[in-house]
C-alpha positions as a LaTeX table, in Angstrom:
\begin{tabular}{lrrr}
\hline
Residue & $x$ (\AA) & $y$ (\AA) & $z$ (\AA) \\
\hline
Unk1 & $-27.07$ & 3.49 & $-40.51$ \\
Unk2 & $-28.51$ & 5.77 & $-43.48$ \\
Unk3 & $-27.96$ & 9.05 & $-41.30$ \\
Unk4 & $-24.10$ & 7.72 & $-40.82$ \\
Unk5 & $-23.21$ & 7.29 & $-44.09$ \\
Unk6 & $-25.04$ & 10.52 & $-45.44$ \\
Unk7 & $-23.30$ & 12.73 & $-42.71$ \\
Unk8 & $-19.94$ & 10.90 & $-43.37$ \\
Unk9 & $-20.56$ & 11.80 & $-47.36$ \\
Unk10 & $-21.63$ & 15.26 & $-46.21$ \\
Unk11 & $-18.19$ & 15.33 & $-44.01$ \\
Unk12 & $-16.99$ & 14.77 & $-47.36$ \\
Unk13 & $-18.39$ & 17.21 & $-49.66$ \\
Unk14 & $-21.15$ & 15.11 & $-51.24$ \\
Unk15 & $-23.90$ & 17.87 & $-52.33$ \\
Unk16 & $-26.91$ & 15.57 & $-52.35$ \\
Unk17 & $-26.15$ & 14.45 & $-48.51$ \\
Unk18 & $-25.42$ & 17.51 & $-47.39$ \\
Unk19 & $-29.10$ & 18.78 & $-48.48$ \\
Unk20 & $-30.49$ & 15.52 & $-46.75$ \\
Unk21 & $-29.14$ & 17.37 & $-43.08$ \\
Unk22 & $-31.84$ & 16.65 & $-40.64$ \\
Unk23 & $-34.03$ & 14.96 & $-43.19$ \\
Unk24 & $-33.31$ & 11.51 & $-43.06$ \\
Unk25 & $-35.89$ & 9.96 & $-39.83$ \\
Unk26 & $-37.21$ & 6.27 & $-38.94$ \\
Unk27 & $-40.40$ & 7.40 & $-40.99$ \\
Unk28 & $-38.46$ & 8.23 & $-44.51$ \\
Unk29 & $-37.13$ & 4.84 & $-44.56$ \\
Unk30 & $-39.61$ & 2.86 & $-42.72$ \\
Unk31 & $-42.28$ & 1.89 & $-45.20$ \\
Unk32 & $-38.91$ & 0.58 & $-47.81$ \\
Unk33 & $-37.16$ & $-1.39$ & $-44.61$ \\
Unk34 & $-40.65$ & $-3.18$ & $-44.47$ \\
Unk35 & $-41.83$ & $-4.16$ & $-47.85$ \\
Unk36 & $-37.97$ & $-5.13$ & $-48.81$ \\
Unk37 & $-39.08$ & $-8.48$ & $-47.74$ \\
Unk38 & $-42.07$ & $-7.93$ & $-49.97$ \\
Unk39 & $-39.68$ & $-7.59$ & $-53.11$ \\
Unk40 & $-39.71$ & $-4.14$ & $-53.40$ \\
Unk41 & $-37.59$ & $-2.84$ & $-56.52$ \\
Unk42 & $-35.20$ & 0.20 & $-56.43$ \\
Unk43 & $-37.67$ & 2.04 & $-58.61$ \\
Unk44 & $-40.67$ & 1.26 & $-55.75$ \\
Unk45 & $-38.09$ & 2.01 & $-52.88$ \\
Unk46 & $-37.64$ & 5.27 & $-54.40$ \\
Unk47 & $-41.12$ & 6.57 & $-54.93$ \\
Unk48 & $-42.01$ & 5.91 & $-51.32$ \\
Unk49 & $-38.82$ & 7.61 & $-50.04$ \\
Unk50 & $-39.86$ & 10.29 & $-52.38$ \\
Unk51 & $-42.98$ & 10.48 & $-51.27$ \\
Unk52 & $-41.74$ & 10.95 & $-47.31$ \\
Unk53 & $-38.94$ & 13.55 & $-48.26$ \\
Unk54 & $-41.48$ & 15.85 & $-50.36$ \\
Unk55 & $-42.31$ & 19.10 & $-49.00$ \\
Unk56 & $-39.09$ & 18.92 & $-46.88$ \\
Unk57 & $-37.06$ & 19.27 & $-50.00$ \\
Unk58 & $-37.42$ & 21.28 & $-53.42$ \\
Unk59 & $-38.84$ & 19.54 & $-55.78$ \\
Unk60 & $-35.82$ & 19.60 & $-57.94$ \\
Unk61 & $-33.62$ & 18.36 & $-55.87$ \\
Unk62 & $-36.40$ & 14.95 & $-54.43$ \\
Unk63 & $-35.40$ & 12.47 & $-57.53$ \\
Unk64 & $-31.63$ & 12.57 & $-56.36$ \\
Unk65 & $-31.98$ & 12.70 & $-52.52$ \\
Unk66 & $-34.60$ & 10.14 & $-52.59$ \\
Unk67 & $-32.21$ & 7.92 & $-55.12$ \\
Unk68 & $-29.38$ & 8.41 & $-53.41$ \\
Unk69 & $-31.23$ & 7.56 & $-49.65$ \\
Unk70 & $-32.85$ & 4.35 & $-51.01$ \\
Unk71 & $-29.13$ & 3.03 & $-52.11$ \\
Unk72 & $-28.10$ & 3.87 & $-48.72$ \\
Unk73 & $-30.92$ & 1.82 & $-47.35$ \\
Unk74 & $-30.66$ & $-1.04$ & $-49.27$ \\
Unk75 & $-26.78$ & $-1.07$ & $-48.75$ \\
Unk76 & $-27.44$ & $-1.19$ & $-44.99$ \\
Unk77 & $-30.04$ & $-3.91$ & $-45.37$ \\
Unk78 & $-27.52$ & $-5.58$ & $-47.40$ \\
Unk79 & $-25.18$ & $-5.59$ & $-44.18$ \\
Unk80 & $-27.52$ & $-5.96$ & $-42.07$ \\
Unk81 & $-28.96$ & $-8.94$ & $-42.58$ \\
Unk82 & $-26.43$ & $-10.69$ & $-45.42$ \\
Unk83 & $-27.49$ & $-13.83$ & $-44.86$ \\
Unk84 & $-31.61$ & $-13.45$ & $-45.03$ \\
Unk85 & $-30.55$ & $-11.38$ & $-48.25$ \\
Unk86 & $-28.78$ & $-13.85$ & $-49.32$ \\
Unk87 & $-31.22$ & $-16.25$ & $-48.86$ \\
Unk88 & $-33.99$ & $-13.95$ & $-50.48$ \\
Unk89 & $-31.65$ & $-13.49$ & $-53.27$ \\
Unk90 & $-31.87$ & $-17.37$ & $-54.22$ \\
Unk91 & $-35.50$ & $-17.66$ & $-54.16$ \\
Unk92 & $-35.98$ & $-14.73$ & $-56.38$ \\
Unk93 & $-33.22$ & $-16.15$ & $-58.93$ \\
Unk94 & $-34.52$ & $-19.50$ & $-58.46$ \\
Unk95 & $-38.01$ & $-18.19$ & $-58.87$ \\
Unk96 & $-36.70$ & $-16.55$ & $-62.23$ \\
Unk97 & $-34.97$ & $-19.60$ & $-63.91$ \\
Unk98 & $-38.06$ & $-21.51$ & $-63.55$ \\
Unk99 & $-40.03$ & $-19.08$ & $-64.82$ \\
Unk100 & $-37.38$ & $-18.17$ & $-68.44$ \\
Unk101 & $-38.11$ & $-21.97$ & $-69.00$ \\
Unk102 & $-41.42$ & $-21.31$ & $-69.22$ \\
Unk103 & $-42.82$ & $-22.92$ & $-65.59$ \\
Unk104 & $-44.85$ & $-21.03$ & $-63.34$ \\
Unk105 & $-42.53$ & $-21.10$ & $-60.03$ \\
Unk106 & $-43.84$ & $-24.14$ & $-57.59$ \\
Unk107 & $-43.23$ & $-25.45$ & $-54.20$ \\
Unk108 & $-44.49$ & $-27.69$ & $-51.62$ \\
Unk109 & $-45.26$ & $-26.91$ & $-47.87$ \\
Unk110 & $-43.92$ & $-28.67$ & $-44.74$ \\
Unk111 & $-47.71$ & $-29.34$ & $-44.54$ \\
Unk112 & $-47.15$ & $-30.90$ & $-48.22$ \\
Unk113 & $-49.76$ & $-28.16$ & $-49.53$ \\
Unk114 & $-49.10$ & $-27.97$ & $-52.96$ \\
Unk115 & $-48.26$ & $-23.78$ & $-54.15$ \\
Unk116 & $-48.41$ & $-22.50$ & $-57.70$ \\
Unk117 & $-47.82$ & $-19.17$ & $-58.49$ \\
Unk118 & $-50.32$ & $-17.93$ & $-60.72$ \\
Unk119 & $-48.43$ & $-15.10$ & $-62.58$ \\
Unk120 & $-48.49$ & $-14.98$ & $-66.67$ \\
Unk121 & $-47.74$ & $-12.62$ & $-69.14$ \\
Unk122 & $-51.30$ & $-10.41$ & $-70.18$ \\
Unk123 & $-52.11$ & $-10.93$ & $-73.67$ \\
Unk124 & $-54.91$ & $-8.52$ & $-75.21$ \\
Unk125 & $-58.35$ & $-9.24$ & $-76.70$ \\
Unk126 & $-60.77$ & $-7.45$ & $-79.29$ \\
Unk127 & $-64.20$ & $-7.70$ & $-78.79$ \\
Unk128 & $-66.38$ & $-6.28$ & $-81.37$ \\
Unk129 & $-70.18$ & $-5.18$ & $-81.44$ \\
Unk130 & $-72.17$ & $-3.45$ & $-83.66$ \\
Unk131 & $-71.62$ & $-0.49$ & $-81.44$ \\
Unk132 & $-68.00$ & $-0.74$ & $-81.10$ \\
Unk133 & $-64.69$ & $-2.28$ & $-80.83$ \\
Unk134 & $-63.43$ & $-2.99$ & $-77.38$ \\
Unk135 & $-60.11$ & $-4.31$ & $-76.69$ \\
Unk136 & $-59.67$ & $-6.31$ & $-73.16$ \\
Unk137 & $-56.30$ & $-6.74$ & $-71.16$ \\
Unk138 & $-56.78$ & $-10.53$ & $-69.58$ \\
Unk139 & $-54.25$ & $-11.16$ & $-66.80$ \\
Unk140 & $-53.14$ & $-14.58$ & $-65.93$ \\
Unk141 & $-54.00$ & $-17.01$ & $-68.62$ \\
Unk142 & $-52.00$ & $-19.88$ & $-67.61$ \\
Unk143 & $-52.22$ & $-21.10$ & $-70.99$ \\
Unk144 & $-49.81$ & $-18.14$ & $-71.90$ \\
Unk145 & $-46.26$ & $-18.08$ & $-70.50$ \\
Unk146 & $-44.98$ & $-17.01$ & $-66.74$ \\
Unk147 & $-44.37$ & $-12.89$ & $-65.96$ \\
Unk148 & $-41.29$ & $-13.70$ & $-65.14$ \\
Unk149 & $-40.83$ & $-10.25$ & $-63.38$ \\
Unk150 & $-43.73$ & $-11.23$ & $-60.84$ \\
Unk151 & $-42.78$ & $-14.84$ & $-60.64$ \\
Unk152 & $-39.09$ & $-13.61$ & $-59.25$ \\
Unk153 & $-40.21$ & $-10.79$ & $-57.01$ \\
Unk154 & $-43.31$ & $-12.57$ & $-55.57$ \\
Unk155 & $-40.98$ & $-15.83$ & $-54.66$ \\
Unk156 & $-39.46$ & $-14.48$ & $-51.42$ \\
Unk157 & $-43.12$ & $-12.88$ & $-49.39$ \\
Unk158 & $-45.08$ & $-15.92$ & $-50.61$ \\
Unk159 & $-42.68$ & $-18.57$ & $-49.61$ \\
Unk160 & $-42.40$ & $-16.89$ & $-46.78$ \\
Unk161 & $-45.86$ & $-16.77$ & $-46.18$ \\
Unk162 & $-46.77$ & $-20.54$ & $-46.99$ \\
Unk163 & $-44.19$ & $-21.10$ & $-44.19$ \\
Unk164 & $-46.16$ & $-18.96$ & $-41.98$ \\
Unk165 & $-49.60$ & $-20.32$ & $-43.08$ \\
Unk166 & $-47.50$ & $-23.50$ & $-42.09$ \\
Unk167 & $-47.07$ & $-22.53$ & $-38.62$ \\
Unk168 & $-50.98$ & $-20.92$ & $-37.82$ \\
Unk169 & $-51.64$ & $-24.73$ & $-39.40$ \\
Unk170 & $-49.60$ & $-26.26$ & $-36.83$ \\
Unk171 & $-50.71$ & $-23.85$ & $-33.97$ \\
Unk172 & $-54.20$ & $-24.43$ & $-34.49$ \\
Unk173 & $-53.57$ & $-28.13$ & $-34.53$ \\
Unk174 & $-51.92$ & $-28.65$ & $-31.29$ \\
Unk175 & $-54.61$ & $-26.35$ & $-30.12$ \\
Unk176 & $-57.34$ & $-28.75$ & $-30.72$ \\
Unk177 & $-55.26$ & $-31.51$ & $-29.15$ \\
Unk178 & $-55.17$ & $-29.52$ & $-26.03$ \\
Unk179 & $-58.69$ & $-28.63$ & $-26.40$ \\
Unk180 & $-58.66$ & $-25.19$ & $-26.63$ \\
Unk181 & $-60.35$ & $-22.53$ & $-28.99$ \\
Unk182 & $-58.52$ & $-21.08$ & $-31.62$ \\
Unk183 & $-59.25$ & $-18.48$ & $-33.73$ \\
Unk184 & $-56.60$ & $-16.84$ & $-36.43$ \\
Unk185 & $-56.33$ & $-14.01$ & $-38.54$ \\
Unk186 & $-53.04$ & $-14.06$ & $-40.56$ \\
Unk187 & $-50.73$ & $-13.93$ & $-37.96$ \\
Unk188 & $-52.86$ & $-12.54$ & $-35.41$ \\
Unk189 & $-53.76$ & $-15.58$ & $-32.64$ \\
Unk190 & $-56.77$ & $-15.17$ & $-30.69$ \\
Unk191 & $-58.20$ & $-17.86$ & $-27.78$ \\
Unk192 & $-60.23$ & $-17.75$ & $-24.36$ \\
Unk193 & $-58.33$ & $-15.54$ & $-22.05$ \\
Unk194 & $-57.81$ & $-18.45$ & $-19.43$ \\
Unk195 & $-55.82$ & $-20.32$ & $-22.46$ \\
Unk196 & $-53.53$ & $-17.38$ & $-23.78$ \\
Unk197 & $-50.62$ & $-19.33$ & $-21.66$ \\
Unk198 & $-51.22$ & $-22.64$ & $-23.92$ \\
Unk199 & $-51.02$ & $-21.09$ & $-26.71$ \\
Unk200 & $-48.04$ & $-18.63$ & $-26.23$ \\
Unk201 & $-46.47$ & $-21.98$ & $-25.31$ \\
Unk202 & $-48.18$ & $-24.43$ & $-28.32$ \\
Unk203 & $-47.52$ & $-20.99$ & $-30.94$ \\
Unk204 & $-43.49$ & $-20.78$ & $-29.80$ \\
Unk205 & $-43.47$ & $-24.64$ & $-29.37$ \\
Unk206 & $-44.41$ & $-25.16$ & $-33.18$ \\
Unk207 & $-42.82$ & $-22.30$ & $-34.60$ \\
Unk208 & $-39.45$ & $-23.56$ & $-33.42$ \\
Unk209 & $-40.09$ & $-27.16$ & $-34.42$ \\
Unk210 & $-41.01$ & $-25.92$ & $-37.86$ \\
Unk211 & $-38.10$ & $-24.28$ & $-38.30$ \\
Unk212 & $-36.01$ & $-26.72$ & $-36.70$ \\
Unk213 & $-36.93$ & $-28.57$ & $-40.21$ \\
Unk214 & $-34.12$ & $-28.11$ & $-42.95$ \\
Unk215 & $-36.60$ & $-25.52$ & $-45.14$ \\
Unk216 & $-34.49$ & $-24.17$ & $-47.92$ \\
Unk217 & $-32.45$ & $-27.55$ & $-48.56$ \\
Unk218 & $-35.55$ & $-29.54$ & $-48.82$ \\
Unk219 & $-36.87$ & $-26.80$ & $-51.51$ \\
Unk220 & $-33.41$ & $-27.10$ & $-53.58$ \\
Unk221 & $-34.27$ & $-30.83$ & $-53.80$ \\
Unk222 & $-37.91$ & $-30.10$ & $-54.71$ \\
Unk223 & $-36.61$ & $-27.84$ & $-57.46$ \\
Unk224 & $-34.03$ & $-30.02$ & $-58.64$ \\
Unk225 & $-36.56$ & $-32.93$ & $-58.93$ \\
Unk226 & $-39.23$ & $-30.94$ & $-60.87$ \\
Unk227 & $-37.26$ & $-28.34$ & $-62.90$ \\
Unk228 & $-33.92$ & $-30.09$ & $-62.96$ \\
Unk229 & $-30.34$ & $-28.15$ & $-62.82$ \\
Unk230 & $-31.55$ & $-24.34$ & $-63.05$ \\
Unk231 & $-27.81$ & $-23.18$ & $-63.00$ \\
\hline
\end{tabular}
């Protein structure tokens, strides 16, 4: 979708796209497509198409392309997949309104594991000797108030991933009822060869009936009960 747009703005007489020709592959926009989910910024998006598209462009000419390439690629994600954006949108401003009035951003799993994200402001301390003055960044104090940058763009992967931490919970549950082995490493599933049939069937089985499970409106009630009205 990237390599359509730039060689219909090329078609066009757009100078950056036209000295993209040929440059734009599934490798310069891979590792941003990927770690969108992760809540990548434009800024980060940029550096890592940068980082592809240098030595197959001047140097003066990498801050535009690779600007102009990760638009284009988050405009196609954008169309892509509206609704998961959407979606991913609404955790991270949800994430943010919780943090500006001064709350750490929490949740609860299917599981009813409790989540807290653990992301405050730095604040800076001096130490003194009799050799010297040192002066120590300490990350994290929850006695200080939420990052509210990392509380937003660390909502959408970890909520994602207590869902999925959900599911290898659920997995591994049903696996013991059927008396099999399991073994997991994130979301890598490992048992006895003679039971791989189980648990391709227990693995789809629970993965479907936790998302059967109304997810996002049972988080808006969560939030509405412990933060109140964040609009």
């Amino acid at each position: 979708m990237v390599e359509e747009q730039r060689a219909r703005d090329a078609a066009e007489g757009h100078e950056i796209a036209i000295n993209l020709e040929g440059k734009i592959s599934r490798k310069v926009v891979k590792q941003t497509v990927m770690t969108v989910v992760y809540g990548v910024t434009w800024v980060g998006g940029r550096l890592q198409i940068a980082k592809q598209l240098r030595g197959s462009i001047p140097d003066d000419q990498l801050w535009d392309c690779s600007a102009y390439v990760v638009g284009e690629v988050f405009r196609a994600l954008r169309q892509s997949f509206a609704k998961a954006r959407g979606i991913q949108d609404w955790l991270s401003a949800s994430a943010r309104k919780v943090s500006l009035a001064q709350r750490p951003m929490e949740w609860v799993t299917p599981l009813g594991l409790p989540v807290v994200q653990p992301y405050h402001k730095m604040y800076q301390k001096s130490v003194s000797t009799q050799l010297q003055g040192l002066n120590m960044r300490v990350a994290w104090n929850p006695s200080y108030p939420p990052d509210t940058r990392k509380q937003k763009n660390a909502m959408p992967p970890n909520f994602v991933h207590s869902l999925d931490s959900t599911h290898m919970m659920l997995t591994a549950l049903h696996a013991h009822r059927a008396g099999i082995s399991f073994v997991a490493v994130h979301d890598s599933y490992w048992t006895h060869a003679c039971f791989v049939n189980t648990m391709n069937r227990i693995c789809r089985e629970q993965f479907v009936t936790l998302h059967n499970e109304p997810i996002l409106s049972d988080l808006a009630q969560f939030l509405e009960h412990k933060f109140g009205d964040l609009t």
